[in-house]
Amino acid sequence: MRFLLSLIALLSLSLCACGQQRNGKAKDPLHVDVPEYSFINYDGNNLRYNTASPSMRLFFDKWHRVVSTGQGNLNIVHIGGSHVQAGTMSNTIRCNLMHAFPRLVGNRGMIFPYSAAAKCNNPRDYRVHCAQKVSLSRNVHREYPYPLGLCGISITAADTLTEVAIVMNEPTVDYATNKIVVFGHSDEKVVPLLNIGYLEISPSYIDTVSERYVFNLGLPVDSFAVILPCQAGESFTLTGIFLGNRRPGFSFHSIGVNGAAVPNYLRCEHFARDLRMLHPDMVVFGIGINDAADPDFDTAAFRRGYLSLIDSIRSVNPDCAFVFLTNNDSFRPVRRKRRTHYEVNRNGLLAREVFYRLADDCGGAVWDQFEIMGGLKSMDTWYKEQLAQKDRVHFTTAGYQLLGNLFTNALFDAYLNSRQPTMGSRKSDGAEKLPTKERK
């Protein structure tokens, strides 16, 4: 009953604010504050989709059930390249969800110990330490020793006992876990162990088909170490770690690989197999910035690849909802007279049109990051405002946080709008009818 009363109170406070966000200030409990910048298109900060879409309706209906009953889990998976591996935008969205619904903190979900390998950056919401040397494989490499899974990346320990320590590092959210699942493979049948405190724990059971090692813990923990007890001539390839608990709520998983494009994820042989562990209710796609970096960017191939990836996800959950993040505006470095200049990458406009078509294809939504940023050449302004890095492709921490907060507000608006049918349809904001010239 408390959950229902809380929801009614939130909705009553939000009746005047469930349309687009008109300025930088938060208007109600389901909004977060964002700074006001003259160059940001706050009116464009919404999810554009056909409100008749069954998958979007099912997603928001499930969201409502979780909030109103305090039962069940809503799983959102964010997939992309370096923007996602960095983790800042994803963690901003994740924390905003948890802070909005503090009684509904679900699993931290799928993670990968990126910085166990040298020169590989890790999200800040968990720390990783590994004293031993491991080899790194990513889906952007031509070859890797063992098929990759959902995470699109792996580390391989060989010839020696290796310990990968993980400590949760988000002070505002309790991500304590009592179920840890290690994904990986060993031709020599090496079985990973957990080190918790001074205890060494064996798997509760091993799923040999899905290559998962499941550890059910008596008490929740927020730090542990995965032990890979390899001896001479042995190896173990770790492809992911799932952190679960028995609590209902929201889980926001982030899957990112530096440099990854759509074809790289299609090469991950165990992508769908691993995704079954998460059973996503929504996938937020942030793949495309690396595809469009190619001067010979092929929009038809880009769309075909995305449709194949969507089919793979729908083999896990046919009702999964999809949100497509258009590419951010970006620049290319050009060398002239021994100096590096930056020229705008107009392929972002071509990719943007494909994302709108994809939303039509699968009944999904578009979050038009390109338009929200300010359109073509806006990345230069973001750089001057210290929101983007010098390469005019990546953002600073402040920039990623701003994008995460903007996306959160668009997601909250769409949820509130789904609960208010009398407010009118957002179909006019949908991807299906906008003329090309209106989206430039």
Short mmCIF file of C-alpha atoms in Angstrom, two decimals:
data_model
loop_
_atom_site.label_atom_id
_atom_site.label_comp_id
_atom_site.label_asym_id
_atom_site.label_seq_id
_atom_site.Cartn_x
_atom_site.Cartn_y
_atom_site.Cartn_z
CA MET A 1 0.00 0.00 0.00
CA ARG A 2 2.88 2.36 0.77
CA PHE A 3 4.26 1.91 -2.73
CA LEU A 4 0.86 2.72 -4.25
CA LEU A 5 0.40 5.83 -2.12
CA SER A 6 3.91 6.99 -2.97
CA LEU A 7 3.24 6.51 -6.68
CA ILE A 8 -0.04 8.46 -6.51
CA ALA A 9 1.75 11.29 -4.72
CA LEU A 10 4.50 11.38 -7.33
CA LEU A 11 2.04 11.40 -10.19
CA SER A 12 -0.08 14.15 -8.66
CA LEU A 13 3.01 16.30 -8.25
CA SER A 14 4.05 15.65 -11.85
CA LEU A 15 0.89 16.44 -13.84
CA CYS A 16 2.30 19.74 -15.08
CA ALA A 17 5.73 18.36 -15.92
CA CYS A 18 5.29 15.14 -17.86
CA GLY A 19 5.87 16.83 -21.19
CA GLN A 20 9.24 17.98 -22.45
CA GLN A 21 11.63 19.62 -20.04
CA ARG A 22 11.69 23.32 -20.95
CA ASN A 23 14.73 24.43 -19.00
CA GLY A 24 17.53 23.18 -16.85
CA LYS A 25 15.70 23.07 -13.53
CA ALA A 26 14.04 19.98 -12.10
CA LYS A 27 10.29 20.37 -11.75
CA ASP A 28 9.21 17.43 -9.58
CA PRO A 29 10.47 14.37 -7.67
CA LEU A 30 10.96 12.38 -10.89
CA HIS A 31 13.40 14.87 -12.38
CA VAL A 32 17.00 15.67 -11.65
CA ASP A 33 18.59 19.10 -11.77
CA VAL A 34 20.67 19.93 -14.82
CA PRO A 35 22.62 23.13 -15.46
CA GLU A 36 21.21 25.66 -17.91
CA TYR A 37 23.22 26.16 -21.09
CA SER A 38 22.05 28.37 -23.94
CA PHE A 39 23.27 25.92 -26.60
CA ILE A 40 21.34 22.87 -25.33
CA ASN A 41 17.95 22.12 -26.87
CA TYR A 42 15.99 21.26 -23.72
CA ASP A 43 12.72 21.16 -25.68
CA GLY A 44 14.13 18.22 -27.64
CA ASN A 45 14.92 16.24 -24.51
CA ASN A 46 12.37 13.46 -24.82
CA LEU A 47 11.95 9.89 -26.02
CA ARG A 48 10.41 9.96 -29.48
CA TYR A 49 8.28 6.93 -30.22
CA ASN A 50 4.88 5.81 -31.40
CA THR A 51 2.80 5.50 -28.23
CA ALA A 52 0.99 2.55 -29.83
CA SER A 53 4.22 0.53 -29.68
CA PRO A 54 3.47 -2.72 -27.79
CA SER A 55 7.03 -3.13 -26.49
CA MET A 56 7.23 0.40 -25.09
CA ARG A 57 3.80 0.06 -23.50
CA LEU A 58 4.77 -3.28 -21.91
CA PHE A 59 7.96 -1.76 -20.55
CA PHE A 60 6.22 1.15 -18.86
CA ASP A 61 3.44 -1.12 -17.60
CA LYS A 62 6.02 -3.35 -15.93
CA TRP A 63 7.75 -0.28 -14.48
CA HIS A 64 4.41 0.73 -12.97
CA ARG A 65 3.86 -2.75 -11.48
CA VAL A 66 7.29 -2.82 -9.87
CA VAL A 67 6.78 0.64 -8.34
CA SER A 68 3.19 0.07 -7.20
CA THR A 69 3.66 -3.44 -5.77
CA GLY A 70 7.30 -3.37 -4.68
CA GLN A 71 7.81 -6.71 -6.42
CA GLY A 72 9.67 -7.87 -9.50
CA ASN A 73 12.68 -6.50 -11.35
CA LEU A 74 12.99 -4.11 -14.26
CA ASN A 75 16.17 -4.74 -16.25
CA ILE A 76 17.66 -2.10 -18.55
CA VAL A 77 20.82 -2.84 -20.54
CA HIS A 78 22.97 -0.03 -22.00
CA ILE A 79 25.23 -1.25 -24.83
CA GLY A 80 27.87 0.80 -26.62
CA GLY A 81 31.52 1.63 -27.17
CA SER A 82 33.91 3.82 -25.20
CA HIS A 83 31.10 6.13 -24.04
CA VAL A 84 29.67 3.15 -22.16
CA GLN A 85 32.90 1.46 -21.05
CA ALA A 86 33.84 4.71 -19.29
CA GLY A 87 30.76 4.15 -17.19
CA THR A 88 30.04 7.74 -16.15
CA MET A 89 26.88 8.30 -18.18
CA SER A 90 25.54 4.83 -17.36
CA ASN A 91 26.23 5.20 -13.66
CA THR A 92 24.58 8.63 -13.61
CA ILE A 93 21.38 7.14 -15.04
CA ARG A 94 21.66 4.13 -12.71
CA CYS A 95 22.04 6.26 -9.59
CA ASN A 96 19.21 8.57 -10.63
CA LEU A 97 16.88 5.58 -10.87
CA MET A 98 17.99 4.26 -7.48
CA HIS A 99 17.66 7.65 -5.80
CA ALA A 100 14.18 8.16 -7.27
CA PHE A 101 13.06 4.76 -5.97
CA PRO A 102 15.33 4.08 -2.96
CA ARG A 103 13.30 1.08 -1.80
CA LEU A 104 13.72 -0.56 -5.19
CA VAL A 105 17.47 -0.99 -5.61
CA GLY A 106 17.85 -4.21 -7.59
CA ASN A 107 20.95 -6.02 -8.81
CA ARG A 108 24.12 -4.21 -9.84
CA GLY A 109 24.07 -6.88 -12.50
CA MET A 110 26.66 -7.59 -15.18
CA ILE A 111 30.12 -6.07 -14.79
CA PHE A 112 33.55 -6.71 -16.24
CA PRO A 113 36.93 -6.22 -14.50
CA TYR A 114 38.37 -4.04 -17.25
CA SER A 115 41.34 -2.68 -15.34
CA ALA A 116 42.55 -6.15 -14.39
CA ALA A 117 44.39 -5.77 -17.69
CA ALA A 118 47.01 -3.08 -18.23
CA LYS A 119 45.94 0.20 -19.87
CA CYS A 120 42.23 -0.66 -19.79
CA ASN A 121 39.91 1.87 -18.15
CA ASN A 122 37.28 0.87 -15.62
CA PRO A 123 33.96 2.46 -14.54
CA ARG A 124 34.34 4.37 -11.28
CA ASP A 125 31.47 2.73 -9.40
CA TYR A 126 33.62 -0.33 -8.69
CA ARG A 127 37.37 -0.74 -8.24
CA VAL A 128 39.40 -3.62 -9.66
CA HIS A 129 42.84 -4.83 -8.68
CA CYS A 130 44.87 -7.67 -10.14
CA ALA A 131 48.56 -8.07 -9.29
CA GLN A 132 49.14 -10.84 -11.83
CA LYS A 133 49.47 -10.35 -15.57
CA VAL A 134 46.48 -11.27 -17.69
CA SER A 135 45.92 -10.99 -21.44
CA LEU A 136 43.06 -8.91 -22.80
CA SER A 137 40.80 -9.71 -25.77
CA ARG A 138 38.13 -7.40 -27.16
CA ASN A 139 35.54 -7.81 -29.89
CA VAL A 140 37.41 -5.17 -31.93
CA HIS A 141 40.41 -7.52 -32.24
CA ARG A 142 40.69 -9.73 -35.30
CA GLU A 143 41.28 -12.85 -33.23
CA TYR A 144 40.72 -13.99 -29.65
CA PRO A 145 41.44 -17.31 -27.94
CA TYR A 146 37.86 -18.13 -26.99
CA PRO A 147 34.43 -16.94 -28.24
CA LEU A 148 33.28 -13.75 -26.53
CA GLY A 149 29.96 -13.24 -24.79
CA LEU A 150 27.66 -10.37 -23.89
CA CYS A 151 30.45 -8.17 -22.48
CA GLY A 152 32.40 -8.34 -25.74
CA ILE A 153 35.67 -8.54 -23.83
CA SER A 154 37.67 -11.13 -21.86
CA ILE A 155 40.78 -11.58 -19.77
CA THR A 156 42.80 -14.78 -19.76
CA ALA A 157 44.91 -15.94 -16.83
CA ALA A 158 47.53 -18.61 -17.53
CA ASP A 159 50.22 -20.65 -15.76
CA THR A 160 49.75 -19.09 -12.33
CA LEU A 161 47.17 -18.46 -9.64
CA THR A 162 45.46 -15.15 -10.44
CA GLU A 163 43.29 -13.11 -8.10
CA VAL A 164 40.97 -10.37 -9.39
CA ALA A 165 39.70 -8.21 -6.51
CA ILE A 166 36.51 -6.15 -6.90
CA VAL A 167 35.24 -3.50 -4.48
CA MET A 168 31.98 -1.62 -4.98
CA ASN A 169 32.74 2.10 -5.03
CA GLU A 170 29.39 3.92 -5.31
CA PRO A 171 28.80 5.57 -1.91
CA THR A 172 25.20 6.60 -2.55
CA VAL A 173 23.77 3.17 -3.47
CA ASP A 174 23.90 -0.17 -1.62
CA TYR A 175 24.88 -2.78 -4.19
CA ALA A 176 25.57 -5.58 -1.71
CA THR A 177 25.27 -8.94 -3.44
CA ASN A 178 24.59 -12.47 -2.24
CA LYS A 179 24.77 -14.13 -5.66
CA ILE A 180 27.88 -13.92 -7.81
CA VAL A 181 28.07 -15.61 -11.20
CA VAL A 182 31.41 -15.92 -13.00
CA PHE A 183 31.25 -16.44 -16.77
CA GLY A 184 34.22 -18.14 -18.38
CA HIS A 185 35.92 -21.07 -20.02
CA SER A 186 38.87 -23.38 -19.43
CA ASP A 187 40.01 -26.23 -21.65
CA GLU A 188 41.82 -27.64 -18.60
CA LYS A 189 38.68 -27.49 -16.43
CA VAL A 190 40.05 -24.85 -14.09
CA VAL A 191 37.25 -23.93 -11.64
CA PRO A 192 37.20 -20.37 -10.27
CA LEU A 193 36.86 -19.74 -6.55
CA LEU A 194 35.82 -16.73 -4.48
CA ASN A 195 37.86 -15.14 -1.72
CA ILE A 196 35.65 -13.28 0.76
CA GLY A 197 37.50 -12.03 3.80
CA TYR A 198 39.66 -14.98 4.78
CA LEU A 199 37.31 -17.57 3.31
CA GLU A 200 37.85 -19.40 0.06
CA ILE A 201 34.52 -20.47 -1.45
CA SER A 202 33.77 -23.02 -4.15
CA PRO A 203 30.85 -22.61 -6.59
CA SER A 204 27.42 -23.65 -5.34
CA TYR A 205 26.91 -25.20 -8.75
CA ILE A 206 28.37 -25.12 -12.23
CA ASP A 207 26.30 -24.64 -15.37
CA THR A 208 28.48 -26.40 -17.91
CA VAL A 209 26.20 -25.59 -20.87
CA SER A 210 26.22 -21.84 -20.28
CA GLU A 211 29.72 -21.88 -18.73
CA ARG A 212 28.62 -20.16 -15.54
CA TYR A 213 30.01 -20.67 -12.06
CA VAL A 214 27.34 -19.72 -9.52
CA PHE A 215 28.16 -18.70 -5.95
CA ASN A 216 25.21 -18.38 -3.56
CA LEU A 217 26.36 -16.55 -0.43
CA GLY A 218 24.87 -16.67 3.04
CA LEU A 219 25.41 -12.95 3.65
CA PRO A 220 25.57 -10.04 1.18
CA VAL A 221 28.99 -8.60 0.39
CA ASP A 222 30.27 -5.48 -1.35
CA SER A 223 33.81 -6.71 -1.99
CA PHE A 224 35.32 -10.02 -3.05
CA ALA A 225 38.03 -11.55 -5.19
CA VAL A 226 37.71 -14.06 -8.02
CA ILE A 227 40.51 -16.63 -7.82
CA LEU A 228 41.58 -18.35 -11.03
CA PRO A 229 43.75 -21.24 -9.74
CA CYS A 230 45.72 -21.97 -12.90
CA GLN A 231 48.82 -24.14 -12.72
CA ALA A 232 51.57 -24.60 -15.31
CA GLY A 233 50.04 -25.20 -18.72
CA GLU A 234 46.52 -24.21 -17.60
CA SER A 235 44.43 -21.15 -18.40
CA PHE A 236 41.03 -19.63 -17.67
CA THR A 237 39.26 -17.03 -19.82
CA LEU A 238 36.88 -14.82 -17.83
CA THR A 239 34.14 -13.18 -19.92
CA GLY A 240 31.95 -11.48 -17.30
CA ILE A 241 30.71 -11.32 -13.71
CA PHE A 242 27.10 -10.99 -12.60
CA LEU A 243 26.28 -9.45 -9.21
CA GLY A 244 22.80 -10.36 -7.99
CA ASN A 245 20.62 -10.27 -4.92
CA ARG A 246 17.08 -11.21 -3.94
CA ARG A 247 15.78 -7.66 -3.81
CA PRO A 248 13.10 -6.30 -6.15
CA GLY A 249 13.70 -3.11 -8.10
CA PHE A 250 15.59 -1.55 -10.97
CA SER A 251 18.80 -2.89 -12.49
CA PHE A 252 20.77 -0.87 -15.04
CA HIS A 253 23.50 -2.94 -16.71
CA SER A 254 26.18 -1.31 -18.87
CA ILE A 255 28.04 -3.20 -21.59
CA GLY A 256 30.79 -1.23 -23.31
CA VAL A 257 33.97 -1.89 -25.28
CA ASN A 258 36.33 0.86 -26.42
CA GLY A 259 36.20 1.24 -30.19
CA ALA A 260 33.29 -1.18 -30.67
CA ALA A 261 30.93 -0.86 -33.64
CA VAL A 262 27.85 -2.89 -34.52
CA PRO A 263 29.75 -5.65 -36.43
CA ASN A 264 31.97 -6.21 -33.38
CA TYR A 265 29.01 -7.16 -31.19
CA LEU A 266 27.65 -9.41 -33.95
CA ARG A 267 30.92 -11.36 -33.69
CA CYS A 268 30.27 -12.22 -30.03
CA GLU A 269 29.22 -15.86 -30.34
CA HIS A 270 27.75 -16.14 -26.84
CA PHE A 271 26.04 -12.73 -26.80
CA ALA A 272 22.47 -14.06 -26.61
CA ARG A 273 23.42 -16.96 -24.33
CA ASP A 274 24.82 -14.60 -21.69
CA LEU A 275 22.02 -12.06 -22.16
CA ARG A 276 19.52 -14.66 -20.90
CA MET A 277 20.92 -14.11 -17.42
CA LEU A 278 19.74 -10.49 -17.58
CA HIS A 279 16.50 -10.99 -19.56
CA PRO A 280 16.33 -7.30 -20.56
CA ASP A 281 13.06 -5.39 -20.50
CA MET A 282 14.75 -2.54 -22.38
CA VAL A 283 18.00 -2.19 -24.31
CA VAL A 284 19.45 1.30 -24.71
CA PHE A 285 21.69 1.31 -27.78
CA GLY A 286 24.67 3.65 -27.79
CA ILE A 287 26.53 1.97 -30.67
CA GLY A 288 27.28 4.03 -33.76
CA ILE A 289 29.97 6.63 -33.12
CA ASN A 290 32.68 4.20 -34.28
CA ASP A 291 30.66 2.99 -37.27
CA ALA A 292 30.17 6.57 -38.48
CA ALA A 293 33.87 7.39 -38.00
CA ASP A 294 34.56 5.45 -41.21
CA PRO A 295 34.82 7.89 -44.17
CA ASP A 296 33.06 5.19 -46.26
CA PHE A 297 30.23 4.79 -43.75
CA ASP A 298 27.59 2.50 -45.30
CA THR A 299 24.18 3.36 -43.86
CA ALA A 300 22.49 0.29 -45.39
CA ALA A 301 25.03 -2.07 -43.81
CA PHE A 302 24.75 -0.15 -40.54
CA ARG A 303 20.98 -0.69 -40.48
CA ARG A 304 21.25 -4.37 -41.44
CA GLY A 305 23.76 -4.97 -38.67
CA TYR A 306 21.52 -3.30 -36.10
CA LEU A 307 18.53 -5.38 -37.23
CA SER A 308 20.58 -8.55 -36.77
CA LEU A 309 21.55 -7.42 -33.26
CA ILE A 310 17.90 -6.69 -32.47
CA ASP A 311 16.93 -10.17 -33.67
CA SER A 312 19.53 -11.67 -31.33
CA ILE A 313 18.11 -9.75 -28.38
CA ARG A 314 14.54 -10.66 -29.28
CA SER A 315 15.53 -14.33 -29.25
CA VAL A 316 16.02 -13.78 -25.51
CA ASN A 317 12.97 -11.56 -24.92
CA PRO A 318 10.57 -11.00 -27.84
CA ASP A 319 8.92 -8.13 -25.93
CA CYS A 320 12.12 -6.20 -25.25
CA ALA A 321 11.82 -2.44 -25.78
CA PHE A 322 14.57 -0.53 -27.58
CA VAL A 323 15.85 3.03 -27.24
CA PHE A 324 18.31 4.32 -29.83
CA LEU A 325 20.70 7.08 -28.78
CA THR A 326 21.68 9.02 -31.88
CA ASN A 327 25.39 9.65 -32.24
CA ASN A 328 26.72 12.73 -30.52
CA ASP A 329 28.04 15.42 -32.82
CA SER A 330 31.74 14.73 -33.40
CA PHE A 331 34.82 15.93 -35.26
CA ARG A 332 37.64 14.20 -37.15
CA PRO A 333 41.31 15.13 -36.75
CA VAL A 334 42.83 16.33 -40.03
CA ARG A 335 46.57 16.91 -40.46
CA ARG A 336 47.48 20.02 -42.45
CA LYS A 337 50.86 21.70 -42.73
CA ARG A 338 52.18 19.74 -39.74
CA ARG A 339 49.28 20.85 -37.58
CA THR A 340 46.18 18.97 -36.49
CA HIS A 341 42.83 20.57 -37.23
CA TYR A 342 39.37 19.23 -36.44
CA GLU A 343 36.60 18.97 -39.01
CA VAL A 344 33.00 18.12 -38.25
CA ASN A 345 31.97 14.54 -39.06
CA ARG A 346 28.81 14.86 -41.14
CA ASN A 347 28.25 11.10 -41.00
CA GLY A 348 26.51 11.80 -37.71
CA LEU A 349 23.58 13.16 -39.72
CA LEU A 350 23.43 9.98 -41.81
CA ALA A 351 23.56 7.75 -38.73
CA ARG A 352 20.81 9.82 -37.14
CA GLU A 353 18.44 9.07 -40.00
CA VAL A 354 19.16 5.36 -39.64
CA PHE A 355 18.29 5.45 -35.94
CA TYR A 356 14.89 6.94 -36.72
CA ARG A 357 14.30 4.21 -39.31
CA LEU A 358 15.34 1.55 -36.82
CA ALA A 359 12.86 2.90 -34.28
CA ASP A 360 10.18 2.50 -36.97
CA ASP A 361 11.38 -1.01 -37.75
CA CYS A 362 11.14 -2.33 -34.20
CA GLY A 363 8.63 -0.06 -32.48
CA GLY A 364 11.40 1.54 -30.47
CA ALA A 365 12.22 5.05 -29.30
CA VAL A 366 14.85 7.63 -30.26
CA TRP A 367 16.68 9.88 -27.83
CA ASP A 368 18.04 12.49 -30.21
CA GLN A 369 21.34 13.26 -28.52
CA PHE A 370 22.52 15.04 -31.68
CA GLU A 371 19.65 17.52 -31.58
CA ILE A 372 19.76 17.97 -27.80
CA MET A 373 23.47 18.85 -27.95
CA GLY A 374 22.70 21.67 -30.39
CA GLY A 375 23.13 19.96 -33.77
CA LEU A 376 25.98 20.01 -36.25
CA LYS A 377 29.26 21.51 -34.92
CA SER A 378 27.85 21.73 -31.39
CA MET A 379 30.64 19.47 -30.06
CA ASP A 380 33.04 22.38 -30.46
CA THR A 381 30.88 24.43 -28.12
CA TRP A 382 30.79 21.56 -25.63
CA TYR A 383 34.59 21.45 -25.78
CA LYS A 384 34.86 25.18 -25.11
CA GLU A 385 32.52 24.75 -22.13
CA GLN A 386 34.78 21.93 -20.80
CA LEU A 387 32.05 19.34 -21.37
CA ALA A 388 33.92 17.52 -24.16
CA GLN A 389 37.49 16.36 -24.59
CA LYS A 390 39.98 17.75 -27.08
CA ASP A 391 39.30 14.97 -29.60
CA ARG A 392 35.71 16.32 -29.96
CA VAL A 393 34.44 12.73 -29.81
CA HIS A 394 34.45 11.94 -26.10
CA PHE A 395 33.06 13.94 -23.22
CA THR A 396 34.54 15.02 -19.92
CA THR A 397 33.16 13.62 -16.67
CA ALA A 398 30.90 16.68 -16.38
CA GLY A 399 29.70 16.17 -19.95
CA TYR A 400 28.83 12.51 -19.43
CA GLN A 401 27.03 13.36 -16.19
CA LEU A 402 25.03 16.05 -17.97
CA LEU A 403 24.01 13.61 -20.70
CA GLY A 404 23.08 11.00 -18.10
CA ASN A 405 20.89 13.48 -16.25
CA LEU A 406 19.21 14.65 -19.46
CA PHE A 407 18.48 11.07 -20.51
CA THR A 408 17.10 10.28 -17.07
CA ASN A 409 14.66 13.17 -17.29
CA ALA A 410 13.53 12.04 -20.75
CA LEU A 411 13.00 8.51 -19.43
CA PHE A 412 11.07 9.75 -16.38
CA ASP A 413 8.92 11.98 -18.61
CA ALA A 414 8.07 9.04 -20.86
CA TYR A 415 7.13 6.90 -17.86
CA LEU A 416 4.91 9.61 -16.35
CA ASN A 417 3.33 10.29 -19.73
CA SER A 418 2.53 6.58 -20.10
CA ARG A 419 0.50 6.75 -16.88
CA GLN A 420 -1.48 9.82 -18.07
CA PRO A 421 -3.42 8.88 -21.22
CA THR A 422 -5.50 12.06 -21.04
CA MET A 423 -2.35 14.16 -21.49
CA GLY A 424 -2.31 13.23 -25.17
CA SER A 425 -0.04 11.22 -27.37
CA ARG A 426 3.59 12.00 -28.11
CA LYS A 427 3.21 10.51 -31.54
CA SER A 428 3.91 13.93 -32.98
CA ASP A 429 7.39 13.56 -31.47
CA GLY A 430 7.72 10.07 -32.89
CA ALA A 431 10.36 8.91 -35.30
CA GLU A 432 7.98 7.68 -37.93
CA LYS A 433 6.70 10.93 -39.45
CA LEU A 434 9.41 13.57 -39.02
CA PRO A 435 10.61 14.89 -42.40
CA THR A 436 14.36 14.74 -42.87
CA LYS A 437 14.73 18.51 -43.05
CA GLU A 438 13.04 18.92 -39.67
CA ARG A 439 15.57 16.67 -38.00
CA LYS A 440 18.71 18.45 -39.14
#
